[in-house]
mmCIF file of C-alpha atoms in Angstrom:
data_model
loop_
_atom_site.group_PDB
_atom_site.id
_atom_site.type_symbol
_atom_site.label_atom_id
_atom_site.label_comp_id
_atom_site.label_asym_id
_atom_site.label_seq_id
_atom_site.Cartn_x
_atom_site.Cartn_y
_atom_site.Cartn_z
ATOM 1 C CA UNK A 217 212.894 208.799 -79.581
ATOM 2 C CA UNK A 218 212.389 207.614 -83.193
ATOM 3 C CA UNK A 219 208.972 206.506 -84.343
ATOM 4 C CA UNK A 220 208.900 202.383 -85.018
ATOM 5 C CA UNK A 221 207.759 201.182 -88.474
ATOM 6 C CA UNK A 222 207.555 197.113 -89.364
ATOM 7 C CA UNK A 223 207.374 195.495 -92.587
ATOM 8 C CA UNK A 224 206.708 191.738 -93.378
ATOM 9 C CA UNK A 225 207.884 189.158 -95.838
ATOM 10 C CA UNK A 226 205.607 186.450 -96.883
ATOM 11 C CA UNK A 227 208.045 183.536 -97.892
ATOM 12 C CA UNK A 228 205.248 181.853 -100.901
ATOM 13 C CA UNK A 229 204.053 178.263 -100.094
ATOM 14 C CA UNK A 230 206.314 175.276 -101.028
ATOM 15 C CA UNK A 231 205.625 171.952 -101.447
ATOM 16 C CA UNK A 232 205.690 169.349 -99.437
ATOM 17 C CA UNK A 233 207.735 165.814 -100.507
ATOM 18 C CA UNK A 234 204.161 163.830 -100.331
ATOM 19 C CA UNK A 235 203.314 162.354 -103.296
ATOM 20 C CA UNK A 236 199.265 162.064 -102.722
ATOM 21 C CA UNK A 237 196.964 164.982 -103.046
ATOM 22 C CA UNK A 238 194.728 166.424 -100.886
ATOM 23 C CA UNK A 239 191.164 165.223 -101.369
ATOM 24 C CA UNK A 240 190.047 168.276 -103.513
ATOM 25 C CA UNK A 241 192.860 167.773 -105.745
ATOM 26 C CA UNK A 242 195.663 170.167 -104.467
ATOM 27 C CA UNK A 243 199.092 169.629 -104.237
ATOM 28 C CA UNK A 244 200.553 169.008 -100.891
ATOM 29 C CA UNK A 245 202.373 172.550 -99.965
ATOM 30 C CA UNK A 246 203.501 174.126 -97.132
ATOM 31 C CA UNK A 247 201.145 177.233 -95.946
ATOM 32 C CA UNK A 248 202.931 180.584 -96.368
ATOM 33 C CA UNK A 249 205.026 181.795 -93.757
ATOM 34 C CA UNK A 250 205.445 185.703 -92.396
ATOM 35 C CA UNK A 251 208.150 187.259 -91.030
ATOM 36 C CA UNK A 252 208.191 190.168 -89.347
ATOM 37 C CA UNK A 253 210.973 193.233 -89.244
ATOM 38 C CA UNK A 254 210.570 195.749 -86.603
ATOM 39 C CA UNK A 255 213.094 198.664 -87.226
ATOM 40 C CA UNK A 256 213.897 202.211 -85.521
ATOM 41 C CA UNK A 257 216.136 204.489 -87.586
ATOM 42 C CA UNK A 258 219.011 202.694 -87.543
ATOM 43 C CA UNK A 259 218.160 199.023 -85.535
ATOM 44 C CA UNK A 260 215.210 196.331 -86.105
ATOM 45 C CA UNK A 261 214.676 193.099 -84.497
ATOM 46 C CA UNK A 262 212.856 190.617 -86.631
ATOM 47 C CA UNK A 263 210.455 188.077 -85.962
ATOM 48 C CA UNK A 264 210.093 184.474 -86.912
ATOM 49 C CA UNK A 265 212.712 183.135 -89.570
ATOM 50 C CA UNK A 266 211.405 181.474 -91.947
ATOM 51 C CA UNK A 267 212.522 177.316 -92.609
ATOM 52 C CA UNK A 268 214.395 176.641 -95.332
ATOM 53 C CA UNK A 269 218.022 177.729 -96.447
ATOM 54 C CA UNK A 270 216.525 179.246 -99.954
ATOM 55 C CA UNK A 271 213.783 180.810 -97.473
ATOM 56 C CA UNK A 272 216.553 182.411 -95.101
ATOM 57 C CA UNK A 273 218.382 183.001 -98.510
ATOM 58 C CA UNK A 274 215.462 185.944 -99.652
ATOM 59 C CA UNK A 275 214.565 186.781 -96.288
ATOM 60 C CA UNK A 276 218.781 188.384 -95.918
ATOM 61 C CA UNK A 277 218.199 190.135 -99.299
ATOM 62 C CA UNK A 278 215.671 191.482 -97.855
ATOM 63 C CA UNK A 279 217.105 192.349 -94.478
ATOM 64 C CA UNK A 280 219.877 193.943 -96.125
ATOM 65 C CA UNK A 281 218.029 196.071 -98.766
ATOM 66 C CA UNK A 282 216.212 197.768 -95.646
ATOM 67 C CA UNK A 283 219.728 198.880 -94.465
ATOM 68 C CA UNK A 284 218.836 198.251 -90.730
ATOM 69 C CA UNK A 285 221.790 196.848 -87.826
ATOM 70 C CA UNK A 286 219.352 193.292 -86.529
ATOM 71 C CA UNK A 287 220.226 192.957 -83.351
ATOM 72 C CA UNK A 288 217.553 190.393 -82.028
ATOM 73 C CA UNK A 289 215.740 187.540 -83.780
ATOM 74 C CA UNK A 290 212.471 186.553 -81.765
ATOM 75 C CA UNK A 291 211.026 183.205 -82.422
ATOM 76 C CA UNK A 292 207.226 183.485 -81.548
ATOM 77 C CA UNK A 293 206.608 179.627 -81.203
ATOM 78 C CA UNK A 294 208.823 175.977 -81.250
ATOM 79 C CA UNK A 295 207.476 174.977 -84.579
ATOM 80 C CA UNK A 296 210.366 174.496 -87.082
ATOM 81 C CA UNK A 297 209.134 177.017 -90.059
ATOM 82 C CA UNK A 298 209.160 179.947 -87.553
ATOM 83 C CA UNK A 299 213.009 179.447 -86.283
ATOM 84 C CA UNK A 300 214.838 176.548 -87.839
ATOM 85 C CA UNK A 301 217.003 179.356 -89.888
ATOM 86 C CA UNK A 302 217.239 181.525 -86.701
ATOM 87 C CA UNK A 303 220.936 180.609 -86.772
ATOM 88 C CA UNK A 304 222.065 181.103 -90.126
ATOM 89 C CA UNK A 305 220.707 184.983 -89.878
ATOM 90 C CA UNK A 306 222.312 185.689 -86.614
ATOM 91 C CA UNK A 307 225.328 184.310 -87.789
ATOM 92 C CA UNK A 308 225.037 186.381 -91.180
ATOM 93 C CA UNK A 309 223.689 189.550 -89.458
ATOM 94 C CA UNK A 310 225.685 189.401 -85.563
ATOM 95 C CA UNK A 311 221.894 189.118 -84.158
ATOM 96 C CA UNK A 312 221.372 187.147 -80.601
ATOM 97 C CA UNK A 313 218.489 184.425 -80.810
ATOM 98 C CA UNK A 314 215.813 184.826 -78.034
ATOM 99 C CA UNK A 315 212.649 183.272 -77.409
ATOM 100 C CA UNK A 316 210.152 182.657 -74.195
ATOM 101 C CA UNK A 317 211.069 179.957 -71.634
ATOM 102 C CA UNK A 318 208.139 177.877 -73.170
ATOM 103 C CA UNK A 319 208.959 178.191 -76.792
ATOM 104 C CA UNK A 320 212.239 176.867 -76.318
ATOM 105 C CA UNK A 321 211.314 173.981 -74.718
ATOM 106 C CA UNK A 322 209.206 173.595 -77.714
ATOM 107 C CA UNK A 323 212.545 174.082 -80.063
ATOM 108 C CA UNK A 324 214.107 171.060 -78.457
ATOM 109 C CA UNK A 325 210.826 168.903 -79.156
ATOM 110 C CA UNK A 326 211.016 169.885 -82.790
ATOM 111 C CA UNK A 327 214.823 169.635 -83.240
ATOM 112 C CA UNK A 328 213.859 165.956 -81.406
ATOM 113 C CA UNK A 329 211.196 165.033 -83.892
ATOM 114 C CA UNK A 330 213.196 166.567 -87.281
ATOM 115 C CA UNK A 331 214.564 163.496 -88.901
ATOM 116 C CA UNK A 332 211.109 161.935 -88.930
ATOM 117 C CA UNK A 333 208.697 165.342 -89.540
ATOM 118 C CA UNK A 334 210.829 167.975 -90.898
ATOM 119 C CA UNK A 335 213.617 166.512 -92.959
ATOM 120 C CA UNK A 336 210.989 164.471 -94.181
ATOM 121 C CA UNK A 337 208.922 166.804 -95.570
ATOM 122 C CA UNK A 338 211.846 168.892 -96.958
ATOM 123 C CA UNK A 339 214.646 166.767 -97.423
ATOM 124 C CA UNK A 340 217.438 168.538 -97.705
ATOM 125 C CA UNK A 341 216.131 172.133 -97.700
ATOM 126 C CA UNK A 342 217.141 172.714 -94.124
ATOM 127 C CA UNK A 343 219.867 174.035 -92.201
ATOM 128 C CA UNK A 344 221.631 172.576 -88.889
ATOM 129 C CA UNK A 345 219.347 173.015 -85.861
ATOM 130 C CA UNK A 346 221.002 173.488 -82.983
ATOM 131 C CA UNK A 347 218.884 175.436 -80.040
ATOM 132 C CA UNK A 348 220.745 179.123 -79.331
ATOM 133 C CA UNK A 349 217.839 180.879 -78.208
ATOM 134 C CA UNK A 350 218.307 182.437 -74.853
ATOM 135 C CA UNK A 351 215.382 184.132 -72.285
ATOM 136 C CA UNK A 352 215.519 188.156 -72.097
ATOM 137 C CA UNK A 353 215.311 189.781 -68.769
ATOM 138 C CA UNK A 354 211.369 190.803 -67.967
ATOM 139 C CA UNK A 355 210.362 189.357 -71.137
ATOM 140 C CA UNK A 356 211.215 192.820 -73.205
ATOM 141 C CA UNK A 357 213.249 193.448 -76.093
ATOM 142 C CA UNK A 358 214.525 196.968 -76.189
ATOM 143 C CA UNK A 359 214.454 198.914 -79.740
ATOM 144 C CA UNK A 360 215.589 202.585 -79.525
ATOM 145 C CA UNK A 361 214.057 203.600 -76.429
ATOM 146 C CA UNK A 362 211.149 201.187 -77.153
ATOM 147 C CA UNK A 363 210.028 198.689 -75.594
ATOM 148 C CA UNK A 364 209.016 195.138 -77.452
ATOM 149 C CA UNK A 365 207.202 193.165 -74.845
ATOM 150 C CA UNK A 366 207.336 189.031 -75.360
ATOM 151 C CA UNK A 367 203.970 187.914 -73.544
ATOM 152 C CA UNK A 368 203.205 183.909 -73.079
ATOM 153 C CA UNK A 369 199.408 182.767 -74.414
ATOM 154 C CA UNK A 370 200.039 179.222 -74.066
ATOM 155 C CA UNK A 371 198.477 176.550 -76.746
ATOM 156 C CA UNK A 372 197.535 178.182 -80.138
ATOM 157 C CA UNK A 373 198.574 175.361 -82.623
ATOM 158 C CA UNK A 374 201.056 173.948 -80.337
ATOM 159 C CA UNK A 375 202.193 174.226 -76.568
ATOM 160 C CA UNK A 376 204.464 177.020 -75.759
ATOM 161 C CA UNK A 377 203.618 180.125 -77.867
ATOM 162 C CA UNK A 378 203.663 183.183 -77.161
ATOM 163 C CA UNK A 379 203.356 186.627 -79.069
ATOM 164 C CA UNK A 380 205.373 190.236 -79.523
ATOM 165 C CA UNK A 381 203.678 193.469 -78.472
ATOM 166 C CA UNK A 382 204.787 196.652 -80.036
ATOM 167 C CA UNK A 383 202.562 199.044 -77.743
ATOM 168 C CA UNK A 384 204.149 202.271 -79.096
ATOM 169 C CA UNK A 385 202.430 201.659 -82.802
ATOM 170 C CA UNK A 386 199.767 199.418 -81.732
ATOM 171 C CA UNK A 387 201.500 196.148 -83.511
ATOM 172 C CA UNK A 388 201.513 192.525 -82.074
ATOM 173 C CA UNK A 389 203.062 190.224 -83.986
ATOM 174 C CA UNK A 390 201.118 187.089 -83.348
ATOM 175 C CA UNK A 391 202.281 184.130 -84.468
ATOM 176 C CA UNK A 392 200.395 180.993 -84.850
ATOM 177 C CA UNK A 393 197.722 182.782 -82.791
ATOM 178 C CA UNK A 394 196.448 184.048 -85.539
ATOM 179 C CA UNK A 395 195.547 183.357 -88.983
ATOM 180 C CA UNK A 396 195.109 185.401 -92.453
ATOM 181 C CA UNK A 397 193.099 183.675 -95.099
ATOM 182 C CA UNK A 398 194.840 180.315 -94.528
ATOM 183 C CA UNK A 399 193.707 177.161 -93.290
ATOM 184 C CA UNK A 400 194.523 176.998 -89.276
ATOM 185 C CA UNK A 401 196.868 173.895 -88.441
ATOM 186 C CA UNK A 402 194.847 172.067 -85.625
ATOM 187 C CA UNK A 403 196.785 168.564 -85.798
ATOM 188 C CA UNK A 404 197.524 169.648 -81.896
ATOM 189 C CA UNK A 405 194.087 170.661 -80.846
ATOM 190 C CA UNK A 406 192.837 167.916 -79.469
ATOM 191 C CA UNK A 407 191.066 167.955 -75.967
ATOM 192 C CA UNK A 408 190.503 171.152 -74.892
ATOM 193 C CA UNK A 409 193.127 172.550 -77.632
ATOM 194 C CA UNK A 410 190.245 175.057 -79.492
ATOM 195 C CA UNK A 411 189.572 176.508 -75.954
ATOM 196 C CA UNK A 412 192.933 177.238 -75.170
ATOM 197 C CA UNK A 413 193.363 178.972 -78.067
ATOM 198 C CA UNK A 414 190.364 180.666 -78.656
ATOM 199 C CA UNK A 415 191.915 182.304 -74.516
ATOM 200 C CA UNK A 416 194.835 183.152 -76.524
ATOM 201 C CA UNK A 417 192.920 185.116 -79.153
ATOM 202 C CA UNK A 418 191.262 187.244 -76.080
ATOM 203 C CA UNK A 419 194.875 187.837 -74.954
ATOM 204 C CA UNK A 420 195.723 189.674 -78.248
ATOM 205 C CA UNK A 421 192.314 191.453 -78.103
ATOM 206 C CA UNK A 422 192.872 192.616 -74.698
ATOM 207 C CA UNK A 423 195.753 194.944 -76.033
ATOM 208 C CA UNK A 424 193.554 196.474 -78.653
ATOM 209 C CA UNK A 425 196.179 196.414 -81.348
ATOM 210 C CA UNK A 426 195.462 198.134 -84.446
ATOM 211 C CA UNK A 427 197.785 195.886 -86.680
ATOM 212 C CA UNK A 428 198.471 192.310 -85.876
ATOM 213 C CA UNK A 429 201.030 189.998 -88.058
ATOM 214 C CA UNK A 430 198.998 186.355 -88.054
ATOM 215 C CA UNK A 431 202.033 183.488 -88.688
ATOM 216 C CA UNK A 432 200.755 182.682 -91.629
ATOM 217 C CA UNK A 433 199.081 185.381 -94.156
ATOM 218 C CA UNK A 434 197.841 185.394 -97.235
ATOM 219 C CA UNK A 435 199.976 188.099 -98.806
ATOM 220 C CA UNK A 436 196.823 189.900 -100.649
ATOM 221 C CA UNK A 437 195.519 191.038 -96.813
ATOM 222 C CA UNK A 438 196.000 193.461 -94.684
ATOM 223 C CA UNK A 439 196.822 193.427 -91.255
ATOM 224 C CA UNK A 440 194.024 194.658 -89.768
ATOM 225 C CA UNK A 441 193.303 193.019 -86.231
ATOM 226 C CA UNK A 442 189.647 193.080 -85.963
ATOM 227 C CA UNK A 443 189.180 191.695 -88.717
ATOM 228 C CA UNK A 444 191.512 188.657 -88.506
ATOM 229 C CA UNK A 445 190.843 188.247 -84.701
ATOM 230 C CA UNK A 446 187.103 187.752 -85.695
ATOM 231 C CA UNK A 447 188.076 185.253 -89.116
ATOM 232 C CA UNK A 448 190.515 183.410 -87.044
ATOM 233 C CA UNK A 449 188.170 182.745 -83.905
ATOM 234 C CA UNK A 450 185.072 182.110 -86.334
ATOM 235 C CA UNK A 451 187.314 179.576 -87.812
ATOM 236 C CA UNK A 452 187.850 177.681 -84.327
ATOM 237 C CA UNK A 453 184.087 177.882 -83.254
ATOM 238 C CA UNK A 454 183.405 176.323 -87.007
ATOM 239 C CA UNK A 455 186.170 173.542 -86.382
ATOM 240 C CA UNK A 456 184.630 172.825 -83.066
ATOM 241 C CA UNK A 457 181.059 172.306 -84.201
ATOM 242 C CA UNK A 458 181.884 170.050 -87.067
ATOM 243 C CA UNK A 459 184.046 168.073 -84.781
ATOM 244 C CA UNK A 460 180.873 167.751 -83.021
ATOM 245 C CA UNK A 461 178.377 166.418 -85.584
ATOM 246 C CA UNK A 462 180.995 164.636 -88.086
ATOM 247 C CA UNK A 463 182.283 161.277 -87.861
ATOM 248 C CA UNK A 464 185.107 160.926 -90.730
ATOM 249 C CA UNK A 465 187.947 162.709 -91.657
ATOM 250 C CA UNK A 466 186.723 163.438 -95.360
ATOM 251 C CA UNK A 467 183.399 164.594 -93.960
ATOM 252 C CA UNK A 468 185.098 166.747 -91.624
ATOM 253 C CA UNK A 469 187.725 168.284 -94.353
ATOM 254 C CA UNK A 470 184.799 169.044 -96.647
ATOM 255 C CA UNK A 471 182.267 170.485 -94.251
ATOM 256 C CA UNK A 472 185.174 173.488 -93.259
ATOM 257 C CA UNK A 473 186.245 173.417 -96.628
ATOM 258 C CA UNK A 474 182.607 174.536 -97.704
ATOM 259 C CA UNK A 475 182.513 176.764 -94.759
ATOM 260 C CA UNK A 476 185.906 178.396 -96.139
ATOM 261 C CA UNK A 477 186.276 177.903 -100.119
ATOM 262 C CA UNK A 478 188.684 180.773 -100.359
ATOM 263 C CA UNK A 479 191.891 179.901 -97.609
ATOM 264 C CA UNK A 480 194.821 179.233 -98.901
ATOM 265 C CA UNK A 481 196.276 175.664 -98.709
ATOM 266 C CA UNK A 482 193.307 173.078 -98.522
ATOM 267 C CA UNK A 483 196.282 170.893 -97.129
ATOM 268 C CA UNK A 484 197.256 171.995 -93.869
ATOM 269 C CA UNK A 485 192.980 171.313 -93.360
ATOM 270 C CA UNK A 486 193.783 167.808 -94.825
ATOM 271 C CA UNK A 487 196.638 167.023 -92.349
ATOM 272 C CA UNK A 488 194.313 168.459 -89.397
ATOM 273 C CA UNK A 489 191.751 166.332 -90.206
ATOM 274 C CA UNK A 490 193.643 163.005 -90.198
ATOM 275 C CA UNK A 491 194.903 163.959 -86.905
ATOM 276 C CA UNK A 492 191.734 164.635 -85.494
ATOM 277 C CA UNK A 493 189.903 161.292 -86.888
ATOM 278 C CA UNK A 494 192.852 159.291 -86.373
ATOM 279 C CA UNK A 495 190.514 156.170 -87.011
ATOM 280 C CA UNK A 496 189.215 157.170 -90.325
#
């Protein structure tokens, strides 16, 4: 049985068609987005397709240059920038579009909410929409005599995720569970979202992967998973006392943005806050 390798793409922030800056000063952009190939000698199955057609465009080039067969593209989450080119690479590549039961009902909620969210934010930039993704029996994805197990953790940064476990080289690919030096999207977290997620986290640790892929990376990290289990967690328990002792949205963006001068994209903590102090 041949020995699994992955490799990951980090598609480089965009920006966003929002004309005012964040309150540092930053242009409104996109976070970056990871995706994930899995491949065997000859196979791969990749993970999370990225959202625009000029995305999907290098992502190809780059399926192609690795001279694998896709035969599966696994959508970790229903959030548009991790599936909404899922079609246009099966079609390219003959690869069948699967996802957990909850995840596609979270694909239908953001194919519902496109014309006002999505094509707003990237008008023009995206492709048609339409929901393929389809269940696989037991929840596993077979890759050369290996077995890729799809395992449901719930809310992360929205409802319905779920992650990919590669037990035979220690991998998960994680999704929006985790983070990599970039500012955690929390516009969904409120109630008891942080505690849901922070479960999800102890999911992933409960497999003891050596290597975890976090949604969105900065491209200068590694993948180490106890290290970016611990930043991503740390960064929830910081959200959730500052939610606790400030009273603004501004107050809140600059207290985590003190606590975390170095993520990438200052904006996706901009548009959390907002959400979170709808009042302010």
């Amino acid at each position: 049985m041949p020995q699994l390798t992955y490799d990951v793409f980090v598609c480089d922030p965009i920006p966003q068609a929002i004309t005012s800056l964040v309150p540092n000063g930053e242009r409104r952009m996109f976070s970056p987005l990871s995706v994930t190939l899995i491949s065997g000698d000859e196979d791969a199955v990749l993970v999370d397709p990225p959202l625009t057609v000029a995305q999907a465009a290098d992502v190809a080039r780059w399926i192609e240059a690795s001279g694998k067969r896709l035969t599966h593209i696994f959508a970790t989450h229903g959030h548009g920038d991790h599936w909404f080119t899922a079609g246009l690479l099966a079609e390219q590549f003959g690869a069948r579009v699967v996802a957990s039961e909850p995840t596609i009902e979270q694909m239908q909620r953001n194919v519902a909410i496109r014309p006002q969210f999505w094509d707003a934010l990237f008008p023009g930039q995206l492709p048609e929409t339409d929901v393929t993704a389809v269940t696989v029996p037991g929840g596993v994805i077979e890759l050369e005599g290996h077995e890729l197990r799809i395992i449901d953790v719930g809310h992360t940064d929205t409802d319905g995720t779920s992650i990919l476990h590669v037990p035979s080289i220690g991998l998960v690919v994680a999704g929006d569970v985790l983070y990599n030096n970039v500012h955690q999207y929390l516009r969904e977290a409120q109630g008891d979202g942080i505690e849901q997620w922070l479960a999800a986290i102890d999911t992933v640790g409960a497999l003891a992967p050596t290597h975890v892929v976090a949604g969105h990376k900065d491209k200068t990290r590694d993948d180490d998973a106890t290290r970016i289990n611990a930043e991503t967690r740390a960064y929830l328990l910081t959200a959730r006392e500052q939610l606790e002792v400030q009273t603004s949205a501004i107050d809140y963006f600059h207290a985590m943005l003190a606590a975390y001068p170095d993520r990438l994209n200052a904006g996706a903590l901009w548009s959390s806050a907002t959400a979170l102090y709808p009042e302010s």
